[in-house]
Amino acid sequence: NADDFVAWQEGTLAPELAATVAGMNVAVSTMGVLAAGGAMALAYTFSSTTTDADPGAGYLRLNNATQDNSTVIRLDLIGADGSTWTDAINAFDDSTSTVKGKIMLQKLSDPGAWLLFDMLSLASPSGYRNLTVSLVAASLANPFNDGDELILKFTANGDKGDTGVSHVL
């Protein structure tokens, strides 16, 4: 209405407008991180606990306190968005290749904080999954803090090709 427009021009609504624009900028940045994912991008919250147990709905954890030395990612079947991802996660090891795919863990608020792994196998304890991984590269030895919002990006590897005939000369 006209009174709101006049109030905004006089500066009384300027802080609200600035907060709205700032919120929109964060949303656009977050969408950019999500869109940059591979075939799959799942939201999780990082837990610094390293024990082999269900990390809890919406959480994932690593098996080593020095994150880039981790060989297992433990993730709940329910993501931070409340969606159940059981079937999708169970498909992570469908490739017949030794390396089933690539997994990138990336901090939502700082896309420059990440770990990149080869995924080798999947184990199915009740309520969560253990993904056996091998580090490919990392932004830092410990890029994540307890409670950080992460995106788990999974890109599948193709199936292993047929073995050709070998000839002995």
PDB file of C-alpha atoms in Angstrom:
ATOM      1  CA  ASN A   1       0.000   0.000   0.000  1.00  0.00           C
ATOM      2  CA  ALA A   2       1.010   3.647  -0.309  1.00  0.00           C
ATOM      3  CA  ASP A   3       1.814   4.061   3.418  1.00  0.00           C
ATOM      4  CA  ASP A   4       4.264   1.128   3.291  1.00  0.00           C
ATOM      5  CA  PHE A   5       5.947   2.583   0.226  1.00  0.00           C
ATOM      6  CA  VAL A   6       6.332   5.975   1.909  1.00  0.00           C
ATOM      7  CA  ALA A   7       7.682   4.286   5.074  1.00  0.00           C
ATOM      8  CA  TRP A   8      10.196   2.318   3.003  1.00  0.00           C
ATOM      9  CA  GLN A   9      11.336   5.462   1.216  1.00  0.00           C
ATOM     10  CA  GLU A  10      11.853   7.129   4.584  1.00  0.00           C
ATOM     11  CA  GLY A  11      14.082   4.223   5.666  1.00  0.00           C
ATOM     12  CA  THR A  12      11.878   2.528   8.247  1.00  0.00           C
ATOM     13  CA  LEU A  13      11.555  -0.666   6.181  1.00  0.00           C
ATOM     14  CA  ALA A  14      15.098  -0.563   4.769  1.00  0.00           C
ATOM     15  CA  PRO A  15      16.481  -3.059   7.364  1.00  0.00           C
ATOM     16  CA  GLU A  16      13.717  -5.547   6.521  1.00  0.00           C
ATOM     17  CA  LEU A  17      14.465  -5.181   2.799  1.00  0.00           C
ATOM     18  CA  ALA A  18      18.190  -5.674   3.408  1.00  0.00           C
ATOM     19  CA  ALA A  19      17.496  -8.807   5.485  1.00  0.00           C
ATOM     20  CA  THR A  20      15.216 -10.177   2.769  1.00  0.00           C
ATOM     21  CA  VAL A  21      17.837  -9.591   0.067  1.00  0.00           C
ATOM     22  CA  ALA A  22      20.533 -11.200   2.252  1.00  0.00           C
ATOM     23  CA  GLY A  23      18.294 -14.247   2.797  1.00  0.00           C
ATOM     24  CA  MET A  24      17.632 -14.528  -0.916  1.00  0.00           C
ATOM     25  CA  ASN A  25      21.383 -14.393  -1.621  1.00  0.00           C
ATOM     26  CA  VAL A  26      22.004 -17.275   0.821  1.00  0.00           C
ATOM     27  CA  ALA A  27      19.199 -19.291  -0.822  1.00  0.00           C
ATOM     28  CA  VAL A  28      20.650 -18.724  -4.299  1.00  0.00           C
ATOM     29  CA  SER A  29      24.134 -19.711  -3.088  1.00  0.00           C
ATOM     30  CA  THR A  30      22.747 -22.878  -1.490  1.00  0.00           C
ATOM     31  CA  MET A  31      20.901 -23.799  -4.676  1.00  0.00           C
ATOM     32  CA  GLY A  32      24.165 -23.374  -6.593  1.00  0.00           C
ATOM     33  CA  VAL A  33      25.922 -25.851  -4.302  1.00  0.00           C
ATOM     34  CA  LEU A  34      23.054 -28.330  -4.616  1.00  0.00           C
ATOM     35  CA  ALA A  35      22.895 -27.971  -8.395  1.00  0.00           C
ATOM     36  CA  ALA A  36      26.617 -28.647  -8.637  1.00  0.00           C
ATOM     37  CA  GLY A  37      26.082 -32.206  -7.410  1.00  0.00           C
ATOM     38  CA  GLY A  38      26.401 -35.263  -9.573  1.00  0.00           C
ATOM     39  CA  ALA A  39      23.642 -37.772 -10.098  1.00  0.00           C
ATOM     40  CA  MET A  40      22.723 -37.552  -6.366  1.00  0.00           C
ATOM     41  CA  ALA A  41      22.978 -34.767  -3.772  1.00  0.00           C
ATOM     42  CA  LEU A  42      21.760 -35.558  -0.240  1.00  0.00           C
ATOM     43  CA  ALA A  43      21.673 -33.130   2.700  1.00  0.00           C
ATOM     44  CA  TYR A  44      23.152 -34.261   6.038  1.00  0.00           C
ATOM     45  CA  THR A  45      24.422 -32.764   9.281  1.00  0.00           C
ATOM     46  CA  PHE A  46      27.977 -33.715  10.273  1.00  0.00           C
ATOM     47  CA  SER A  47      28.564 -35.552  13.542  1.00  0.00           C
ATOM     48  CA  SER A  48      32.143 -35.617  14.844  1.00  0.00           C
ATOM     49  CA  THR A  49      31.464 -38.910  16.669  1.00  0.00           C
ATOM     50  CA  THR A  50      33.440 -41.783  15.102  1.00  0.00           C
ATOM     51  CA  THR A  51      31.794 -44.882  16.609  1.00  0.00           C
ATOM     52  CA  ASP A  52      30.203 -47.558  14.417  1.00  0.00           C
ATOM     53  CA  ALA A  53      26.564 -46.899  15.248  1.00  0.00           C
ATOM     54  CA  ASP A  54      23.555 -45.264  13.651  1.00  0.00           C
ATOM     55  CA  PRO A  55      24.431 -41.560  13.531  1.00  0.00           C
ATOM     56  CA  GLY A  56      20.743 -40.608  13.900  1.00  0.00           C
ATOM     57  CA  ALA A  57      18.189 -39.185  11.488  1.00  0.00           C
ATOM     58  CA  GLY A  58      19.728 -36.509   9.287  1.00  0.00           C
ATOM     59  CA  TYR A  59      23.324 -37.171  10.359  1.00  0.00           C
ATOM     60  CA  LEU A  60      26.470 -38.679   8.884  1.00  0.00           C
ATOM     61  CA  ARG A  61      29.827 -39.347  10.500  1.00  0.00           C
ATOM     62  CA  LEU A  62      33.280 -40.591   9.578  1.00  0.00           C
ATOM     63  CA  ASN A  63      35.262 -43.374  11.242  1.00  0.00           C
ATOM     64  CA  ASN A  64      38.360 -41.262  11.962  1.00  0.00           C
ATOM     65  CA  ALA A  65      38.770 -38.029  13.943  1.00  0.00           C
ATOM     66  CA  THR A  66      41.283 -36.945  11.296  1.00  0.00           C
ATOM     67  CA  GLN A  67      38.676 -36.663   8.589  1.00  0.00           C
ATOM     68  CA  ASP A  68      40.938 -37.121   5.553  1.00  0.00           C
ATOM     69  CA  ASN A  69      42.171 -40.438   7.052  1.00  0.00           C
ATOM     70  CA  SER A  70      38.642 -41.859   7.132  1.00  0.00           C
ATOM     71  CA  THR A  71      37.861 -45.138   5.383  1.00  0.00           C
ATOM     72  CA  VAL A  72      34.150 -45.355   6.290  1.00  0.00           C
ATOM     73  CA  ILE A  73      31.278 -42.889   5.957  1.00  0.00           C
ATOM     74  CA  ARG A  74      28.335 -43.777   8.206  1.00  0.00           C
ATOM     75  CA  LEU A  75      25.053 -42.213   7.101  1.00  0.00           C
ATOM     76  CA  ASP A  76      21.535 -42.480   8.350  1.00  0.00           C
ATOM     77  CA  LEU A  77      18.870 -43.577   5.873  1.00  0.00           C
ATOM     78  CA  ILE A  78      17.004 -40.327   6.565  1.00  0.00           C
ATOM     79  CA  GLY A  79      18.606 -37.129   5.297  1.00  0.00           C
ATOM     80  CA  ALA A  80      18.655 -33.736   6.991  1.00  0.00           C
ATOM     81  CA  ASP A  81      15.654 -32.760   4.864  1.00  0.00           C
ATOM     82  CA  GLY A  82      13.585 -35.570   6.465  1.00  0.00           C
ATOM     83  CA  SER A  83      13.478 -37.666   3.275  1.00  0.00           C
ATOM     84  CA  THR A  84      14.107 -41.402   3.453  1.00  0.00           C
ATOM     85  CA  TRP A  85      16.913 -42.335   1.038  1.00  0.00           C
ATOM     86  CA  THR A  86      17.180 -46.107   1.650  1.00  0.00           C
ATOM     87  CA  ASP A  87      16.697 -47.256  -1.957  1.00  0.00           C
ATOM     88  CA  ALA A  88      18.911 -44.525  -3.388  1.00  0.00           C
ATOM     89  CA  ILE A  89      21.768 -45.217  -0.941  1.00  0.00           C
ATOM     90  CA  ASN A  90      21.463 -48.974  -1.464  1.00  0.00           C
ATOM     91  CA  ALA A  91      22.032 -48.365  -5.193  1.00  0.00           C
ATOM     92  CA  PHE A  92      25.417 -46.688  -4.521  1.00  0.00           C
ATOM     93  CA  ASP A  93      27.195 -50.039  -4.910  1.00  0.00           C
ATOM     94  CA  ASP A  94      25.319 -51.294  -7.984  1.00  0.00           C
ATOM     95  CA  SER A  95      28.295 -50.880 -10.332  1.00  0.00           C
ATOM     96  CA  THR A  96      30.305 -54.028 -11.091  1.00  0.00           C
ATOM     97  CA  SER A  97      33.504 -51.925 -11.125  1.00  0.00           C
ATOM     98  CA  THR A  98      35.857 -52.017  -8.132  1.00  0.00           C
ATOM     99  CA  VAL A  99      35.299 -48.298  -7.575  1.00  0.00           C
ATOM    100  CA  LYS A 100      31.521 -47.941  -7.369  1.00  0.00           C
ATOM    101  CA  GLY A 101      31.579 -44.152  -7.724  1.00  0.00           C
ATOM    102  CA  LYS A 102      32.811 -40.850  -6.282  1.00  0.00           C
ATOM    103  CA  ILE A 103      31.503 -39.277  -3.081  1.00  0.00           C
ATOM    104  CA  MET A 104      32.124 -35.646  -2.278  1.00  0.00           C
ATOM    105  CA  LEU A 105      31.236 -34.312   1.150  1.00  0.00           C
ATOM    106  CA  GLN A 106      30.942 -30.533   0.947  1.00  0.00           C
ATOM    107  CA  LYS A 107      30.139 -27.951   3.607  1.00  0.00           C
ATOM    108  CA  LEU A 108      26.960 -26.107   2.652  1.00  0.00           C
ATOM    109  CA  SER A 109      28.024 -22.713   4.047  1.00  0.00           C
ATOM    110  CA  ASP A 110      31.567 -22.996   2.601  1.00  0.00           C
ATOM    111  CA  PRO A 111      31.772 -24.985  -0.665  1.00  0.00           C
ATOM    112  CA  GLY A 112      35.582 -24.672  -0.444  1.00  0.00           C
ATOM    113  CA  ALA A 113      35.535 -27.150   2.496  1.00  0.00           C
ATOM    114  CA  TRP A 114      35.289 -30.711   1.132  1.00  0.00           C
ATOM    115  CA  LEU A 115      36.475 -34.314   1.048  1.00  0.00           C
ATOM    116  CA  LEU A 116      36.463 -36.436  -2.126  1.00  0.00           C
ATOM    117  CA  PHE A 117      36.411 -40.240  -1.907  1.00  0.00           C
ATOM    118  CA  ASP A 118      36.259 -43.296  -4.146  1.00  0.00           C
ATOM    119  CA  MET A 119      33.421 -45.497  -2.895  1.00  0.00           C
ATOM    120  CA  LEU A 120      34.414 -49.165  -2.723  1.00  0.00           C
ATOM    121  CA  SER A 121      31.575 -50.994  -0.957  1.00  0.00           C
ATOM    122  CA  LEU A 122      28.448 -50.674   1.144  1.00  0.00           C
ATOM    123  CA  ALA A 123      27.431 -52.492   4.343  1.00  0.00           C
ATOM    124  CA  SER A 124      23.832 -52.467   5.582  1.00  0.00           C
ATOM    125  CA  PRO A 125      23.490 -52.372   9.370  1.00  0.00           C
ATOM    126  CA  SER A 126      19.969 -51.648  10.624  1.00  0.00           C
ATOM    127  CA  GLY A 127      18.931 -48.005  10.170  1.00  0.00           C
ATOM    128  CA  TYR A 128      22.105 -46.731   8.528  1.00  0.00           C
ATOM    129  CA  ARG A 129      24.766 -47.582   5.961  1.00  0.00           C
ATOM    130  CA  ASN A 130      28.536 -47.893   6.158  1.00  0.00           C
ATOM    131  CA  LEU A 131      30.227 -46.809   2.945  1.00  0.00           C
ATOM    132  CA  THR A 132      33.802 -48.051   2.599  1.00  0.00           C
ATOM    133  CA  VAL A 133      35.789 -45.300   0.912  1.00  0.00           C
ATOM    134  CA  SER A 134      39.302 -44.291  -0.094  1.00  0.00           C
ATOM    135  CA  LEU A 135      40.350 -40.636  -0.051  1.00  0.00           C
ATOM    136  CA  VAL A 136      41.090 -39.047  -3.419  1.00  0.00           C
ATOM    137  CA  ALA A 137      41.621 -35.433  -2.282  1.00  0.00           C
ATOM    138  CA  ALA A 138      40.655 -32.975   0.461  1.00  0.00           C
ATOM    139  CA  SER A 139      40.538 -29.223   0.976  1.00  0.00           C
ATOM    140  CA  LEU A 140      41.924 -29.696   4.528  1.00  0.00           C
ATOM    141  CA  ALA A 141      42.671 -32.580   6.884  1.00  0.00           C
ATOM    142  CA  ASN A 142      39.564 -31.649   8.944  1.00  0.00           C
ATOM    143  CA  PRO A 143      37.269 -29.405   6.885  1.00  0.00           C
ATOM    144  CA  PHE A 144      34.125 -30.010   8.990  1.00  0.00           C
ATOM    145  CA  ASN A 145      32.991 -29.144  12.503  1.00  0.00           C
ATOM    146  CA  ASP A 146      30.368 -30.962  14.538  1.00  0.00           C
ATOM    147  CA  GLY A 147      26.927 -29.750  13.453  1.00  0.00           C
ATOM    148  CA  ASP A 148      27.985 -28.438  10.021  1.00  0.00           C
ATOM    149  CA  GLU A 149      25.397 -28.823   7.273  1.00  0.00           C
ATOM    150  CA  LEU A 150      26.845 -30.939   4.455  1.00  0.00           C
ATOM    151  CA  ILE A 151      25.896 -32.097   1.011  1.00  0.00           C
ATOM    152  CA  LEU A 152      26.843 -35.668   0.119  1.00  0.00           C
ATOM    153  CA  LYS A 153      27.283 -35.810  -3.648  1.00  0.00           C
ATOM    154  CA  PHE A 154      27.412 -39.240  -5.251  1.00  0.00           C
ATOM    155  CA  THR A 155      28.294 -39.927  -8.868  1.00  0.00           C
ATOM    156  CA  ALA A 156      28.127 -43.572  -9.963  1.00  0.00           C
ATOM    157  CA  ASN A 157      30.900 -45.287 -11.879  1.00  0.00           C
ATOM    158  CA  GLY A 158      30.050 -47.364 -14.931  1.00  0.00           C
ATOM    159  CA  ASP A 159      30.045 -51.154 -14.891  1.00  0.00           C
ATOM    160  CA  LYS A 160      33.267 -53.060 -15.439  1.00  0.00           C
ATOM    161  CA  GLY A 161      33.613 -54.091 -19.058  1.00  0.00           C
ATOM    162  CA  ASP A 162      33.944 -57.641 -20.329  1.00  0.00           C
ATOM    163  CA  THR A 163      37.337 -59.303 -20.104  1.00  0.00           C
ATOM    164  CA  GLY A 164      38.782 -59.913 -23.515  1.00  0.00           C
ATOM    165  CA  VAL A 165      40.279 -63.161 -24.762  1.00  0.00           C
ATOM    166  CA  SER A 166      43.949 -63.580 -23.946  1.00  0.00           C
ATOM    167  CA  HIS A 167      46.267 -65.230 -26.409  1.00  0.00           C
ATOM    168  CA  VAL A 168      49.518 -66.859 -25.475  1.00  0.00           C
ATOM    169  CA  LEU A 169      52.159 -66.627 -28.160  1.00  0.00           C
TER     170      LEU A 169
END
